[in-house]
Tab-separated table of C-alpha atoms and ligand atoms in Angstrom:
chain	number	residue	atom	x	y	z
A	1	MET	CA	0.000	0.000	0.000
A	2	ALA	CA	1.394	3.429	-0.953
A	3	ALA	CA	2.443	5.729	1.858
A	4	ALA	CA	-0.134	8.334	0.843
A	5	GLN	CA	-2.864	5.780	1.414
A	6	SER	CA	-1.803	4.575	4.793
A	7	GLU	CA	-3.472	7.331	6.807
A	8	SER	CA	-6.989	7.050	5.410
A	9	ASN	CA	-6.823	3.263	5.229
A	10	HIS	CA	-5.786	3.099	8.847
A	11	THR	CA	-7.482	0.331	10.797
A	12	SER	CA	-8.150	0.569	14.496
A	13	ILE	CA	-10.214	-1.097	17.156
A	14	VAL	CA	-12.836	1.239	18.557
A	15	GLU	CA	-12.739	2.292	22.181
A	16	GLU	CA	-14.895	0.512	24.711
A	17	GLY	CA	-18.224	2.274	25.027
A	18	GLU	CA	-18.964	2.202	21.307
A	19	SER	CA	-19.632	-1.491	21.696
A	20	HIS	CA	-21.771	-1.842	18.583
A	21	VAL	CA	-18.816	-0.957	16.373
A	22	ALA	CA	-15.872	-3.340	16.099
A	23	GLU	CA	-13.459	-1.566	13.833
A	24	VAL	CA	-12.900	1.716	11.979
A	25	ARG	CA	-11.177	2.077	8.622
A	26	GLY	CA	-10.934	4.977	6.182
A	27	GLY	CA	-14.038	6.645	7.630
A	28	TRP	CA	-15.998	3.380	7.672
A	29	VAL	CA	-17.106	1.494	10.762
A	30	LEU	CA	-17.682	-2.239	10.964
A	31	TYR	CA	-21.105	-2.860	12.471
A	32	GLN	CA	-22.182	-6.478	12.904
A	33	GLY	CA	-19.813	-7.514	10.106
A	34	CYS	CA	-20.959	-4.782	7.700
A	35	TRP	CA	-19.056	-1.611	6.736
A	36	LEU	CA	-21.116	1.554	7.113
A	37	ARG	CA	-20.734	5.269	7.792
A	38	SER	CA	-21.453	5.953	11.455
A	39	HIS	CA	-24.684	7.912	10.783
A	40	ASN	CA	-25.858	4.952	8.733
A	41	VAL	CA	-25.167	2.656	11.705
A	42	GLN	CA	-27.536	4.746	13.825
A	43	SER	CA	-30.225	4.449	11.189
A	44	VAL	CA	-29.747	0.695	10.790
A	45	MET	CA	-29.942	0.275	14.568
A	46	LEU	CA	-33.261	2.136	14.641
A	47	VAL	CA	-34.600	-0.079	11.859
A	48	GLN	CA	-33.436	-3.173	13.717
A	49	GLU	CA	-35.159	-2.024	16.915
A	50	ARG	CA	-38.360	-0.536	15.589
A	51	PHE	CA	-39.281	-1.662	12.100
A	52	LYS	CA	-42.490	-3.691	12.004
A	53	ALA	CA	-42.612	-5.952	8.985
A	54	ARG	CA	-45.915	-7.188	7.566
A	55	PRO	CA	-46.250	-10.704	6.124
A	56	ASP	CA	-47.145	-9.311	2.691
A	57	ASP	CA	-44.168	-6.926	2.481
A	58	THR	CA	-41.782	-7.469	-0.425
A	59	PHE	CA	-38.211	-6.226	-0.091
A	60	LEU	CA	-36.132	-5.108	-3.061
A	61	VAL	CA	-32.620	-5.791	-1.830
A	62	THR	CA	-29.447	-4.612	-3.514
A	63	PHE	CA	-25.858	-3.944	-2.684
A	64	PRO	CA	-25.380	-0.267	-3.727
A	65	LYS	CA	-24.972	0.316	-7.468
A	66	CYS	CA	-26.341	-3.053	-8.540
A	67	GLY	CA	-29.400	-1.594	-10.295
A	68	THR	CA	-31.585	-0.388	-7.424
A	69	THR	CA	-33.083	2.445	-9.481
A	70	TRP	CA	-33.941	0.055	-12.298
A	71	LEU	CA	-35.444	-2.552	-9.983
A	72	LYS	CA	-37.527	0.071	-8.177
A	73	ALA	CA	-38.841	1.359	-11.519
A	74	LEU	CA	-39.648	-2.149	-12.778
A	75	ALA	CA	-41.295	-3.387	-9.577
A	76	PHE	CA	-43.371	-0.211	-9.249
A	77	THR	CA	-44.461	-0.308	-12.898
A	78	VAL	CA	-45.321	-4.001	-12.860
A	79	THR	CA	-47.373	-3.853	-9.662
A	80	ASN	CA	-49.167	-0.606	-10.537
A	81	ARG	CA	-49.849	-1.291	-14.207
A	82	PHE	CA	-53.616	-1.689	-13.738
A	83	ARG	CA	-53.804	1.873	-12.353
A	84	HIS	CA	-51.051	3.290	-14.546
A	85	ALA	CA	-50.449	1.665	-17.923
A	86	ALA	CA	-46.777	1.808	-18.850
A	87	THR	CA	-47.729	3.774	-21.956
A	88	SER	CA	-49.929	6.323	-20.168
A	89	GLU	CA	-48.997	9.966	-20.523
A	90	ASP	CA	-49.371	10.595	-16.807
A	91	HIS	CA	-47.368	7.589	-15.589
A	92	PRO	CA	-45.723	8.414	-12.212
A	93	LEU	CA	-42.292	7.571	-13.638
A	94	LEU	CA	-42.631	10.544	-15.983
A	95	THR	CA	-42.765	12.988	-13.075
A	96	GLN	CA	-41.129	11.176	-10.133
A	97	HIS	CA	-37.615	9.779	-9.750
A	98	PRO	CA	-37.692	5.943	-9.533
A	99	GLN	CA	-35.796	6.227	-6.237
A	100	ASP	CA	-38.799	8.057	-4.756
A	101	LEU	CA	-41.443	5.549	-5.825
A	102	VAL	CA	-40.237	2.785	-3.508
A	103	SER	CA	-39.087	3.774	0.006
A	104	PHE	CA	-35.837	2.572	1.512
A	105	LEU	CA	-35.990	1.073	4.997
A	106	GLU	CA	-32.870	2.772	6.334
A	107	MET	CA	-32.866	5.940	4.232
A	108	PRO	CA	-33.354	8.781	4.732
A	109	TYR	CA	-31.538	8.210	7.989
A	110	ARG	CA	-34.164	7.171	10.511
A	111	GLN	CA	-32.743	9.396	13.236
A	112	LEU	CA	-33.821	12.290	10.962
A	113	HIS	CA	-36.941	10.936	9.278
A	114	PRO	CA	-39.143	8.676	11.391
A	115	LEU	CA	-39.650	5.054	10.507
A	116	ALA	CA	-43.322	5.662	11.221
A	117	ASP	CA	-43.507	7.092	7.678
A	118	LEU	CA	-43.349	3.500	6.470
A	119	GLU	CA	-46.343	2.590	8.653
A	120	LYS	CA	-48.466	4.930	6.582
A	121	LEU	CA	-47.894	2.930	3.397
A	122	ALA	CA	-50.774	0.698	2.328
A	123	SER	CA	-50.279	-3.053	2.099
A	124	PRO	CA	-48.899	-4.858	0.248
A	125	ARG	CA	-45.790	-2.715	0.597
A	126	LEU	CA	-42.795	-2.663	-1.707
A	127	LEU	CA	-39.766	-1.587	0.315
A	128	ALA	CA	-36.115	-1.319	-0.631
A	129	THR	CA	-32.957	-1.849	1.371
A	130	HIS	CA	-29.212	-2.145	0.946
A	131	MET	CA	-28.890	-4.026	4.242
A	132	PRO	CA	-27.211	-7.446	4.163
A	133	ILE	CA	-29.250	-10.354	5.425
A	134	THR	CA	-27.382	-10.322	8.723
A	135	LEU	CA	-28.612	-6.811	9.530
A	136	LEU	CA	-32.248	-7.221	8.514
A	137	PRO	CA	-34.619	-7.181	11.484
A	138	PRO	CA	-35.573	-10.801	12.380
A	139	CYS	CA	-39.281	-10.043	11.779
A	140	VAL	CA	-38.589	-9.912	8.026
A	141	SER	CA	-37.561	-13.534	7.978
A	142	ASN	CA	-39.899	-14.689	10.759
A	143	LEU	CA	-42.940	-13.386	8.900
A	144	GLY	CA	-41.812	-15.029	5.658
A	145	CYS	CA	-41.505	-11.720	3.800
A	146	ARG	CA	-40.477	-12.086	0.197
A	147	VAL	CA	-37.236	-10.727	-1.223
A	148	VAL	CA	-36.188	-9.714	-4.716
A	149	TYR	CA	-32.392	-9.661	-4.684
A	150	LEU	CA	-30.504	-8.018	-7.532
A	151	CYS	CA	-26.735	-8.385	-7.785
A	152	ARG	CA	-24.127	-7.315	-10.336
A	153	ASN	CA	-20.578	-8.099	-11.385
A	154	PRO	CA	-18.471	-6.679	-8.518
A	155	LYS	CA	-16.059	-4.992	-10.933
A	156	ASP	CA	-18.892	-2.968	-12.496
A	157	VAL	CA	-20.262	-2.298	-9.001
A	158	PHE	CA	-16.912	-0.898	-7.900
A	159	VAL	CA	-16.601	1.395	-10.932
A	160	SER	CA	-20.196	2.604	-10.608
A	161	LEU	CA	-19.756	3.212	-6.879
A	162	TRP	CA	-16.518	5.106	-7.366
A	163	HIS	CA	-18.066	7.453	-9.923
A	164	PHE	CA	-21.138	7.971	-7.756
A	165	THR	CA	-19.283	8.724	-4.540
A	166	ASN	CA	-16.994	11.119	-6.348
A	167	LYS	CA	-20.004	12.995	-7.671
A	168	VAL	CA	-21.857	13.405	-4.421
A	169	GLY	CA	-19.391	15.550	-2.507
A	170	ALA	CA	-15.801	16.410	-1.855
A	171	ASP	CA	-15.865	14.630	1.507
A	172	TYR	CA	-16.259	11.330	-0.267
A	173	THR	CA	-13.624	11.859	-2.942
A	174	THR	CA	-11.077	9.079	-2.880
A	175	PRO	CA	-8.558	8.255	-5.622
A	176	MET	CA	-9.609	5.154	-7.531
A	177	ASP	CA	-6.603	3.040	-6.549
A	178	GLN	CA	-7.202	3.790	-2.877
A	179	ALA	CA	-10.926	3.071	-3.131
A	180	PHE	CA	-10.055	-0.164	-4.944
A	181	GLU	CA	-7.809	-1.315	-2.120
A	182	LEU	CA	-10.607	-0.722	0.364
A	183	PHE	CA	-13.248	-2.391	-1.844
A	184	SER	CA	-10.985	-5.413	-2.345
A	185	ASP	CA	-10.702	-5.680	1.426
A	186	GLY	CA	-14.500	-5.599	1.643
A	187	VAL	CA	-14.564	-2.013	2.899
A	188	SER	CA	-17.307	-0.147	1.030
A	189	PRO	CA	-20.882	0.863	1.852
A	190	TYR	CA	-22.699	-2.281	3.072
A	191	GLY	CA	-19.604	-4.348	2.259
A	192	PRO	CA	-18.072	-6.803	1.924
A	193	ILE	CA	-19.965	-7.241	-1.339
A	194	TRP	CA	-19.317	-11.006	-1.382
A	195	GLU	CA	-20.857	-11.434	2.070
A	196	HIS	CA	-23.898	-9.446	0.912
A	197	ASN	CA	-24.278	-11.609	-2.206
A	198	LEU	CA	-23.676	-14.870	-0.371
A	199	GLY	CA	-26.161	-14.121	2.400
A	200	PHE	CA	-29.054	-13.742	-0.007
A	201	TRP	CA	-27.787	-16.506	-2.296
A	202	LYS	CA	-27.962	-18.923	0.648
A	203	LYS	CA	-31.453	-17.705	1.520
A	204	TYR	CA	-32.451	-18.216	-2.124
A	205	THR	CA	-31.081	-21.756	-2.247
A	206	ALA	CA	-32.815	-22.589	1.055
A	207	GLU	CA	-36.203	-20.993	0.318
A	208	SER	CA	-36.528	-20.344	-3.402
A	209	ASP	CA	-40.268	-19.603	-3.127
A	210	ASN	CA	-39.499	-16.569	-0.987
A	211	VAL	CA	-36.538	-15.171	-2.894
A	212	LEU	CA	-36.152	-14.100	-6.503
A	213	PHE	CA	-32.414	-13.906	-7.198
A	214	LEU	CA	-31.557	-11.704	-10.182
A	215	LYS	CA	-28.340	-10.647	-11.888
A	216	TYR	CA	-28.031	-7.243	-13.589
A	217	ASP	CA	-26.118	-8.649	-16.568
A	218	ASP	CA	-28.759	-11.333	-17.205
A	219	MET	CA	-31.539	-8.759	-16.970
A	220	MET	CA	-29.770	-6.511	-19.455
A	221	ALA	CA	-29.355	-9.457	-21.849
A	222	GLU	CA	-32.979	-10.669	-21.573
A	223	PRO	CA	-35.149	-7.960	-20.029
A	224	VAL	CA	-38.502	-9.323	-21.219
A	225	LYS	CA	-37.876	-12.762	-19.716
A	226	HIS	CA	-36.786	-11.246	-16.402
A	227	VAL	CA	-39.644	-8.757	-16.181
A	228	LYS	CA	-42.059	-11.669	-16.641
A	229	MET	CA	-40.281	-13.521	-13.819
A	230	LEU	CA	-40.461	-10.424	-11.641
A	231	ALA	CA	-44.174	-9.948	-12.297
A	232	LYS	CA	-44.903	-13.569	-11.443
A	233	PHE	CA	-42.911	-13.329	-8.228
A	234	LEU	CA	-44.713	-10.111	-7.278
A	235	CYS	CA	-48.055	-11.948	-7.685
A	236	ALA	CA	-48.929	-9.867	-10.742
A	237	PRO	CA	-48.164	-12.227	-13.647
A	238	PHE	CA	-48.744	-10.962	-17.176
A	239	THR	CA	-51.781	-12.499	-18.844
A	240	GLU	CA	-51.478	-14.070	-22.286
A	241	GLN	CA	-53.415	-11.129	-23.639
A	242	GLU	CA	-51.001	-8.649	-22.104
A	243	VAL	CA	-48.087	-10.583	-23.559
A	244	SER	CA	-49.661	-10.592	-27.003
A	245	TYR	CA	-50.371	-6.836	-26.772
A	246	GLY	CA	-46.716	-6.135	-25.968
A	247	VAL	CA	-47.327	-4.917	-22.410
A	248	VAL	CA	-44.104	-6.534	-21.168
A	249	GLU	CA	-42.094	-4.692	-23.808
A	250	ASP	CA	-43.871	-1.452	-22.800
A	251	VAL	CA	-42.720	-1.939	-19.204
A	252	VAL	CA	-39.180	-2.751	-20.331
A	253	HIS	CA	-39.108	0.355	-22.513
A	254	LEU	CA	-40.451	2.732	-19.852
A	255	CYS	CA	-37.916	1.459	-17.313
A	256	SER	CA	-34.982	1.268	-19.710
A	257	PHE	CA	-31.859	3.254	-18.932
A	258	ASP	CA	-32.183	5.491	-22.019
A	259	LYS	CA	-35.832	6.293	-21.396
A	260	LEU	CA	-35.475	7.024	-17.679
A	261	LYS	CA	-32.301	9.041	-18.181
A	262	SER	CA	-34.087	11.283	-20.693
A	263	ILE	CA	-36.939	12.248	-18.337
A	264	PRO	CA	-36.408	15.762	-16.872
A	265	ILE	CA	-36.988	14.683	-13.248
A	266	ASN	CA	-34.100	12.226	-13.654
A	267	SER	CA	-31.789	14.436	-15.685
A	268	SER	CA	-31.902	17.664	-13.688
A	269	GLY	CA	-32.083	19.006	-10.157
A	270	GLU	CA	-30.875	17.708	-6.804
A	271	THR	CA	-32.635	15.800	-4.029
A	272	ASP	CA	-31.611	14.900	-0.501
A	273	ARG	CA	-32.689	11.275	-0.102
A	274	ILE	CA	-30.279	10.469	2.720
A	275	GLY	CA	-30.286	13.378	5.161
A	276	GLY	CA	-27.980	16.356	4.740
A	277	LEU	CA	-26.509	15.107	1.459
A	278	PRO	CA	-28.291	16.441	-1.646
A	279	MET	CA	-27.378	14.528	-4.785
A	280	ALA	CA	-27.953	15.230	-8.459
A	281	ASN	CA	-30.951	13.253	-9.671
A	282	SER	CA	-28.882	12.384	-12.746
A	283	SER	CA	-26.201	10.686	-10.625
A	284	TYR	CA	-28.242	7.468	-10.652
A	285	PHE	CA	-27.938	7.290	-14.447
A	286	ARG	CA	-24.331	7.071	-15.634
A	287	THR	CA	-23.718	4.540	-18.434
A	288	GLY	CA	-26.043	1.657	-17.548
A	289	LYS	CA	-23.672	-0.752	-19.285
A	290	VAL	CA	-22.386	-4.241	-18.613
A	291	GLY	CA	-18.592	-4.476	-18.523
A	292	ASP	CA	-17.751	-0.769	-18.147
A	293	TRP	CA	-15.105	-1.889	-15.649
A	294	ALA	CA	-12.844	-2.630	-18.641
A	295	ASN	CA	-12.622	1.122	-19.286
A	296	HIS	CA	-11.398	1.870	-15.768
A	297	LEU	CA	-9.576	-1.062	-14.160
A	298	THR	CA	-6.099	-2.241	-15.060
A	299	GLU	CA	-5.587	-5.918	-15.869
A	300	GLU	CA	-3.968	-6.317	-12.483
A	301	MET	CA	-6.939	-4.772	-10.655
A	302	SER	CA	-9.364	-6.890	-12.651
A	303	LYS	CA	-7.501	-10.110	-11.845
A	304	LYS	CA	-7.168	-9.196	-8.194
A	305	LEU	CA	-10.888	-8.615	-7.708
A	306	ASP	CA	-11.823	-11.658	-9.818
A	307	ASP	CA	-9.552	-13.844	-7.678
A	308	ILE	CA	-10.915	-12.492	-4.396
A	309	VAL	CA	-14.545	-12.878	-5.445
A	310	GLU	CA	-13.946	-16.348	-6.869
A	311	GLU	CA	-12.290	-17.457	-3.653
A	312	LYS	CA	-15.015	-15.977	-1.430
A	313	LEU	CA	-17.851	-17.517	-3.473
A	314	ARG	CA	-16.145	-20.874	-4.090
A	315	GLY	CA	-18.418	-23.838	-3.501
A	316	SER	CA	-21.559	-21.720	-3.203
A	317	GLY	CA	-22.721	-22.142	-6.796
A	318	LEU	CA	-22.863	-18.357	-7.240
A	319	THR	CA	-20.628	-16.966	-9.992
A	320	PHE	CA	-20.217	-13.713	-11.904
B	401	PAP	P1	-28.224	2.934	-5.585
B	401	PAP	O1	-27.740	1.577	-5.214
B	401	PAP	O2	-27.355	4.031	-5.075
B	401	PAP	O3	-29.637	3.158	-5.206
B	401	PAP	P2	-28.262	2.037	-8.324
B	401	PAP	O4	-29.478	2.369	-9.076
B	401	PAP	O5	-28.107	0.633	-7.878
B	401	PAP	O6	-28.118	3.088	-7.149
B	401	PAP	O7	-26.982	2.356	-9.171
B	401	PAP	C1	-26.928	3.084	-10.338
B	401	PAP	C2	-26.418	2.192	-11.438
B	401	PAP	O8	-27.539	1.604	-12.077
B	401	PAP	C3	-25.685	3.010	-12.461
B	401	PAP	O9	-24.750	2.134	-13.078
B	401	PAP	P3	-23.464	2.673	-13.853
B	401	PAP	O10	-22.756	3.614	-12.939
B	401	PAP	O11	-22.634	1.463	-14.154
B	401	PAP	O12	-23.961	3.334	-15.087
B	401	PAP	C4	-26.823	3.371	-13.372
B	401	PAP	O13	-26.427	3.822	-14.643
B	401	PAP	C5	-27.568	2.059	-13.441
B	401	PAP	N1	-28.957	2.233	-13.860
B	401	PAP	C6	-29.832	3.180	-13.466
B	401	PAP	N2	-31.005	3.018	-14.085
B	401	PAP	C7	-30.882	1.949	-14.885
B	401	PAP	C8	-31.763	1.290	-15.779
B	401	PAP	N3	-32.992	1.711	-15.976
B	401	PAP	N4	-31.304	0.209	-16.442
B	401	PAP	C9	-30.042	-0.229	-16.265
B	401	PAP	N5	-29.154	0.359	-15.432
B	401	PAP	C10	-29.566	1.432	-14.747
């Protein structure tokens, strides 16, 4: 590790008294095996203590930058298509950012915006989270809540995350090589990514009726097939008539990267969805491509991350 990196990558054990946090590194704290910013830890703790799941809740779960915006848009459009046809001129996605159509559990930070806001949502609720399975409140599993998990090639996740964090504010700016070292050590928001992926992969292999496990690259390659799978899982399967009328393609088109990126609410302005950190609405739409990592990572970086991920996932049946 270069000398210039050593300070911000410094690892230390936290003083007694902050017993929920085990370790601090580069501004990240390790909370119950998951790397978070400290204000995010507070929010997660509130969710763990107070969130009341309902048996008919469905959770859209993603590691950051795996296609959350896309999944929110698709799940919202599929489940609301009888009220709002995907082709309608007043579809909510034409005036609201996809991020705002499905609420996150732990964002905005629950110490700033009460969790009770989620109580006001009518059932069945669609809720999103970046939390790994180990941090989810036990009621989610105990009540048999369903999960749609979307993952993505970790190399593309890293590149997407790096661009995003460098856009949202100077405080988060980290040179790519330094961020890569941290990411490869598992230190990134909600990391390690392989633990996140594995946790939900194991849940999927144990209870496949309750978990739909999706990969970004597969969805990009065959969106129609995957949107049909999503609709079926969300108890809103497309009828034969809808299929023959091209309704699935309409949903795919409305939620496509190019279409969403072109809508003014997504291409302009700023919104604070976290608490004290306004972000450009356009920052959720960068390239929307599979394999963009090749434009940013050296061969050495690519091999290093491939080797780590392969080793961590070995024997699980999950591959990228
Ligand atoms: P989040 O985890 O912070 O909520 P998330 O939506 O997962 O954000 O990440 C944004 C990524 O999804 C971006 O990837 P990129 O940096 O590699 O380009 C973004 O472009 C991509 N994305 C956003 N909307 C879509 C979409 N409709 N289809 C495909 N990819 C999309």
